[in-house]
Coordinates of C-alpha atoms and ligand atoms in Angstrom, one line a residue:
M1 CA 189.2 185.4 106.7
D2 CA 189.9 188.9 105.7
I3 CA 186.2 189.9 105.7
P4 CA 184.4 192.2 108.1
R5 CA 182.7 190.2 110.9
E6 CA 179.4 191.9 110.2
H7 CA 179.4 190.6 106.6
L8 CA 180.2 187.0 107.7
V9 CA 177.4 187.1 110.2
D10 CA 175.0 188.7 107.8
M11 CA 175.8 186.0 105.2
Y12 CA 175.2 183.2 107.7
Q13 CA 171.9 184.8 109.0
T14 CA 170.7 185.1 105.4
M15 CA 171.6 181.5 104.7
V16 CA 169.6 180.3 107.7
K17 CA 166.7 182.5 106.7
I18 CA 166.7 181.1 103.1
R19 CA 167.0 177.5 104.2
R20 CA 164.3 177.8 106.8
F21 CA 161.9 179.5 104.4
E22 CA 162.4 176.8 101.8
E23 CA 162.0 174.0 104.4
R24 CA 158.7 175.5 105.5
I25 CA 157.5 176.1 101.9
R26 CA 158.4 172.5 101.1
E27 CA 156.5 171.1 104.1
I28 CA 153.3 173.1 103.3
Y29 CA 153.6 172.5 99.6
L30 CA 153.8 168.7 100.0
D31 CA 151.3 168.5 102.8
D32 CA 148.2 167.9 100.7
K33 CA 149.8 166.6 97.6
L34 CA 150.9 163.2 98.8
P35 CA 150.8 160.1 98.8
A36 CA 149.7 160.2 95.1
F37 CA 151.4 163.5 94.0
D38 CA 148.6 165.8 92.9
I39 CA 150.2 169.1 91.6
A40 CA 146.9 170.9 91.7
A41 CA 146.1 170.2 95.3
G42 CA 146.9 172.0 98.5
L43 CA 147.7 175.5 99.7
I44 CA 150.3 176.1 97.0
P45 CA 149.1 174.5 93.7
G46 CA 151.5 174.4 90.7
E47 CA 155.2 173.7 90.4
M48 CA 157.7 174.5 93.1
H49 CA 161.5 174.8 92.5
L50 CA 163.6 175.1 95.6
A51 CA 167.3 176.1 95.9
A52 CA 168.4 174.4 99.1
G53 CA 172.2 174.0 98.8
Q54 CA 172.6 177.0 96.5
E55 CA 172.5 179.6 99.3
P56 CA 176.2 180.6 98.9
V57 CA 175.6 182.0 95.4
A58 CA 172.9 184.3 96.8
V59 CA 174.4 185.5 100.1
G60 CA 177.9 186.1 98.6
M61 CA 176.7 189.1 96.6
R62 CA 174.6 190.5 99.3
P63 CA 177.1 192.7 101.2
H64 CA 178.2 194.4 97.9
L65 CA 174.7 195.6 96.9
K66 CA 173.5 199.1 97.2
A67 CA 170.1 200.8 96.9
G68 CA 168.9 200.9 93.3
D69 CA 170.8 197.8 92.0
A70 CA 168.6 195.5 89.9
I71 CA 168.5 191.7 90.0
T72 CA 167.0 189.1 87.7
A73 CA 166.7 185.5 88.7
T74 CA 165.1 182.3 87.4
H75 CA 162.3 179.8 88.0
R76 CA 164.4 178.9 91.2
P77 CA 164.3 182.4 92.7
H78 CA 163.7 182.4 96.5
H79 CA 167.3 182.4 97.6
I80 CA 168.3 185.3 95.4
A81 CA 165.1 187.3 96.3
I82 CA 165.7 186.8 100.0
A83 CA 169.3 187.8 99.8
Q84 CA 168.5 191.0 97.9
G85 CA 166.0 191.9 100.6
V86 CA 162.7 191.5 98.8
D87 CA 159.9 191.8 101.4
L88 CA 159.5 188.3 102.9
K89 CA 155.9 188.7 103.8
K90 CA 154.8 189.9 100.4
M91 CA 156.9 187.1 98.8
A92 CA 155.3 184.4 100.9
A93 CA 151.9 185.9 100.1
E94 CA 152.7 185.7 96.4
I95 CA 153.7 182.1 96.7
F96 CA 150.4 181.3 98.4
G97 CA 148.5 183.2 95.7
R98 CA 147.2 185.9 98.0
E99 CA 146.0 189.5 97.4
T100 CA 148.8 190.9 99.6
G101 CA 151.5 189.3 97.4
L102 CA 154.1 191.0 95.4
G103 CA 152.0 190.6 92.2
R104 CA 148.6 190.5 94.1
G105 CA 148.7 186.7 94.0
K106 CA 148.8 186.4 90.2
G107 CA 152.4 185.4 89.6
G108 CA 153.1 182.6 92.0
H109 CA 156.6 181.4 93.0
M110 CA 158.2 181.7 89.6
H111 CA 157.1 185.2 89.0
L112 CA 158.1 187.3 91.9
F113 CA 158.4 191.0 91.1
S114 CA 159.5 193.8 93.3
V115 CA 160.1 197.5 92.5
D116 CA 162.2 198.3 95.6
P117 CA 164.5 196.5 95.7
A118 CA 164.3 195.9 91.9
F119 CA 163.9 192.2 91.5
G120 CA 162.3 190.1 88.8
C121 CA 162.3 186.4 87.8
S122 CA 160.6 184.2 85.3
G123 CA 159.6 180.6 84.5
I124 CA 161.1 181.1 81.0
I125 CA 164.7 179.9 81.0
G126 CA 167.2 182.5 79.9
E127 CA 164.7 185.3 80.2
G128 CA 166.4 187.3 82.9
M129 CA 169.7 188.1 81.1
P130 CA 168.5 190.5 78.5
V131 CA 166.3 192.2 81.1
A132 CA 169.4 192.8 83.2
V133 CA 171.2 194.2 80.2
G134 CA 168.2 196.6 79.8
S135 CA 168.4 197.7 83.4
A136 CA 172.1 198.3 83.0
M137 CA 171.4 200.5 79.9
A138 CA 168.9 202.5 82.0
F139 CA 171.5 203.0 84.7
R140 CA 173.9 204.2 82.1
H141 CA 171.3 206.7 80.7
K142 CA 170.4 207.9 84.1
G143 CA 174.1 208.4 85.1
T144 CA 173.9 206.3 88.3
D145 CA 176.5 203.9 89.4
N146 CA 174.0 201.1 89.9
V147 CA 174.7 197.6 88.8
A148 CA 172.4 194.9 87.3
L149 CA 172.9 191.3 88.3
A150 CA 171.6 188.4 86.2
F151 CA 171.4 184.9 87.8
F152 CA 170.8 181.9 85.7
G153 CA 171.5 178.1 85.6
E154 CA 174.1 176.3 83.7
G155 CA 171.3 174.9 81.5
A156 CA 170.3 178.4 80.5
A157 CA 173.8 179.2 79.4
N158 CA 173.1 177.1 76.3
Q159 CA 170.3 179.5 75.3
G160 CA 170.8 182.1 72.7
S161 CA 169.8 184.8 75.1
F162 CA 173.0 184.1 77.2
H163 CA 175.2 184.8 74.2
E164 CA 173.2 187.8 72.9
S165 CA 173.2 189.4 76.4
L166 CA 176.9 188.9 76.9
N167 CA 177.7 190.3 73.5
L168 CA 175.7 193.4 73.9
A169 CA 176.8 194.1 77.5
A170 CA 180.4 193.7 76.4
L171 CA 180.0 195.8 73.2
W172 CA 178.4 198.6 75.2
N173 CA 180.5 198.2 78.3
L174 CA 177.4 198.0 80.5
P175 CA 177.4 197.5 84.3
V176 CA 176.1 193.9 84.5
V177 CA 177.3 190.9 86.3
F178 CA 176.2 187.6 84.9
I179 CA 176.2 184.8 87.5
C180 CA 175.9 181.2 86.4
E181 CA 174.6 178.8 89.1
D182 CA 176.1 175.5 88.0
N183 CA 174.3 172.8 89.9
A184 CA 175.3 170.3 87.2
Y185 CA 171.8 169.5 86.1
A186 CA 169.1 171.0 84.0
I187 CA 166.0 169.1 85.2
S188 CA 167.4 165.5 84.7
V189 CA 170.0 166.4 82.0
P190 CA 173.6 166.4 83.3
K191 CA 175.8 169.2 82.1
T192 CA 178.1 166.8 80.5
A193 CA 175.3 165.8 78.1
S194 CA 174.4 169.3 77.1
T195 CA 177.4 171.6 77.2
A196 CA 180.6 171.4 75.1
I197 CA 182.9 172.8 77.7
A198 CA 183.4 172.1 81.4
D199 CA 183.3 175.7 82.7
N200 CA 180.9 178.3 81.4
S201 CA 183.2 181.0 82.8
D202 CA 185.5 180.2 79.8
R203 CA 182.8 181.5 77.5
A204 CA 183.5 185.0 78.7
A205 CA 186.6 185.0 76.5
G206 CA 184.3 184.9 73.5
Y207 CA 183.1 188.4 74.4
G208 CA 186.3 189.8 75.7
I209 CA 185.1 190.1 79.3
P210 CA 186.5 188.6 82.5
G211 CA 185.2 185.1 83.3
V212 CA 185.8 183.9 86.9
L213 CA 185.2 180.4 88.2
V214 CA 184.2 179.9 91.8
A215 CA 184.9 176.2 92.2
A216 CA 183.7 175.9 95.8
N217 CA 180.1 176.2 97.0
D218 CA 181.3 178.7 99.6
P219 CA 179.9 182.1 100.6
V220 CA 183.3 183.5 101.3
A221 CA 184.7 182.6 97.8
V222 CA 181.5 184.0 96.2
Y223 CA 181.8 187.2 98.3
E224 CA 185.3 187.8 97.1
V225 CA 184.7 187.2 93.4
M226 CA 181.4 189.1 93.4
G227 CA 183.0 192.0 95.3
E228 CA 185.4 192.5 92.4
A229 CA 182.9 192.0 89.6
I230 CA 180.4 194.4 91.2
A231 CA 183.0 197.0 91.9
R232 CA 184.3 196.8 88.4
A233 CA 180.8 197.3 86.9
R234 CA 180.1 200.2 89.3
K235 CA 183.3 202.0 88.2
G236 CA 182.2 201.8 84.6
E237 CA 184.7 199.0 83.7
G238 CA 182.1 196.8 82.2
P239 CA 180.5 193.4 82.6
S240 CA 181.9 190.1 83.9
L241 CA 180.7 186.5 84.0
V242 CA 181.0 184.6 87.3
E243 CA 180.3 180.9 87.5
V244 CA 179.7 179.1 90.8
K245 CA 179.8 175.3 91.1
T246 CA 176.9 174.7 93.5
D247 CA 174.6 171.9 94.7
R248 CA 170.9 171.5 94.3
L249 CA 170.2 169.4 97.4
W250 CA 166.6 168.5 96.5
G251 CA 164.8 167.5 93.3
H252 CA 164.5 169.8 90.3
F253 CA 160.9 170.5 91.5
E254 CA 159.1 169.2 94.5
G255 CA 157.6 165.8 93.6
D256 CA 160.6 165.0 91.4
A257 CA 161.6 161.3 92.1
D258 CA 165.2 162.4 91.4
A259 CA 166.2 159.0 90.1
Y260 CA 168.7 160.4 87.7
R261 CA 171.2 161.2 90.5
S262 CA 172.8 158.3 92.4
D263 CA 172.4 157.8 96.1
E264 CA 176.1 158.4 96.4
F265 CA 176.0 161.7 94.6
K266 CA 173.1 162.9 96.8
A267 CA 174.8 161.6 100.0
D268 CA 178.0 163.5 99.1
M269 CA 176.0 166.7 98.6
V270 CA 174.3 166.3 102.0
A271 CA 177.7 165.7 103.6
R272 CA 179.0 169.0 102.3
D273 CA 175.8 171.0 103.0
P274 CA 177.0 174.7 102.8
V275 CA 174.9 175.9 105.7
N276 CA 176.5 173.3 108.0
S277 CA 180.1 173.8 106.7
F278 CA 179.8 177.6 106.9
V279 CA 178.6 177.6 110.5
K280 CA 181.4 175.1 111.5
R281 CA 184.0 177.4 110.0
L282 CA 182.6 180.5 111.8
T283 CA 182.6 178.5 115.0
D284 CA 186.1 177.1 114.5
E285 CA 187.4 180.6 113.8
G286 CA 185.7 182.1 116.9
I287 CA 183.4 184.4 115.0
L288 CA 180.2 182.8 116.4
N289 CA 179.6 180.8 119.6
E290 CA 176.8 178.5 120.3
S291 CA 174.6 181.1 121.9
D292 CA 175.1 183.4 118.9
I293 CA 174.0 180.6 116.6
A294 CA 171.0 179.7 118.7
G295 CA 170.0 183.4 118.7
I296 CA 170.3 183.8 114.9
Q297 CA 168.4 180.6 114.3
Q298 CA 165.5 181.7 116.5
A299 CA 165.4 185.1 115.0
M300 CA 165.4 183.8 111.4
Y301 CA 162.8 181.0 112.2
D302 CA 160.5 183.7 113.8
E303 CA 160.8 186.0 110.8
V304 CA 160.0 183.1 108.4
E305 CA 157.0 182.0 110.5
E306 CA 155.7 185.5 110.6
A307 CA 155.9 185.8 106.9
I308 CA 154.1 182.5 106.4
Q309 CA 151.4 183.4 108.9
F310 CA 150.9 186.8 107.1
A311 CA 150.4 184.9 103.9
L312 CA 148.0 182.4 105.4
D313 CA 146.0 185.2 107.0
S314 CA 145.7 187.1 103.8
P315 CA 142.7 186.8 101.5
Y316 CA 142.7 185.4 98.0
P317 CA 142.2 188.0 95.2
E318 CA 138.6 188.7 94.2
P319 CA 137.7 187.0 90.9
E320 CA 136.7 190.3 89.5
T321 CA 140.3 191.5 89.7
A322 CA 141.6 188.8 87.4
L323 CA 141.9 191.1 84.4
E324 CA 143.4 194.0 86.3
D325 CA 147.2 194.7 85.9
V326 CA 147.4 192.6 82.7
F327 CA 148.4 193.8 79.3
A328 CA 145.9 196.0 77.4
E329 CA 142.5 194.5 76.7
R330 CA 142.0 193.6 73.1
T331 CA 138.7 193.5 71.2
V332 CA 138.7 191.1 68.3
T333 CA 136.1 191.9 65.6
L334 CA 135.5 189.0 63.2
Ligands
TPP401 C1 162.6 178.6 77.3 C2 162.4 177.4 78.2 N1 162.7 176.2 77.8 C3 162.5 175.1 78.6 C4 161.9 175.2 79.8 C5 161.7 174.0 80.7 N2 162.6 174.0 81.8 C6 162.3 174.5 83.1 S1 163.6 174.4 84.1 C7 164.6 173.8 82.9 C8 166.1 173.5 83.3 C9 166.9 174.7 83.7 O1 168.1 174.2 84.1 P1 169.2 175.3 84.6 O2 169.2 176.5 83.8 O3 170.4 174.5 84.8 O4 168.5 175.7 86.0 P2 168.2 174.8 87.4 O5 166.9 174.3 87.2 O6 169.3 173.8 87.5 O7 168.3 175.8 88.5 C10 164.0 173.7 81.7 C11 164.6 173.2 80.5 C12 161.5 176.6 80.2 N3 161.0 176.8 81.4 N4 161.8 177.6 79.4
MG402 MG1 171.2 173.6 86.5

């Protein structure tokens, strides 16, 4: 692999951190909700969308980022936020609804916002793409060489905002990279039932920009393609669309019976789990040995545990603060 060792190790470490974080969130989330699934119960009430299996999409871009780059993600945001370097403690606290969270506990897991690094996400499908275009316009006006990255699912690629964003970014030659995470399903709807073409990367041609398909759920393949797309945008050569065929190992949300995917489909995904296959490759190629791997796992597990403990030790926001940091108050006179 013609990639600096430090980048390979960094990508693996980050994959382990993401997976461990999501495993722990999943355990705690489900703890008080079962056996009869009660979405309002437990330490993390509300919906929870986890991205286990999609780590390659997130870590592949990571070594190419620089300070000031902006990222938008989706309702399934943890892997991207962690890979960008969003503060893990504040992120965990936000997920647990605590005062010390990124949004002082008011946003929850689908609404993680960070100023530095610049990260945002939303429960509204397709919302992040126009926001990334706006960030790219800001970079243009400020004269920086920063890049905006918009991550979205293949379901979101059928929203108008996808087409509007690609069109404007291409027209104005803005420094944006659009990354489609194709996990083949939008909730329970298979892509074949919603999308007229097999590969969303082909849609780039409609806007005269490069469209690149990464057919493998592999951090190295994503690294290479994202390296080119980000460098292109930084040099002022305009936007690109990257599509990665990836796997959502778990349900659409925690509590999803996931009956719309066959046992065989799910077993195949587990067999090709990208965390396992990447570490095997790094071991086979002599990049990591068993003691390196054990050390990385311990360090990442400890970091995740510290973040979760920080969240659990943090207070809930005071009720009086509920109306702070919201849009302007309005007085309605009848
Ligand atoms: C505008 C809008 N429409 C519908 C929904 C309900 N919804 C939540 S997730 C989802 C599917 C998204 O699929 P995809 O974009 O492929 O992302 P994935 O969940 O696979 O990561 C839908 C339709 C929503 N949140 N926002
Ligand atoms: Mg999807």
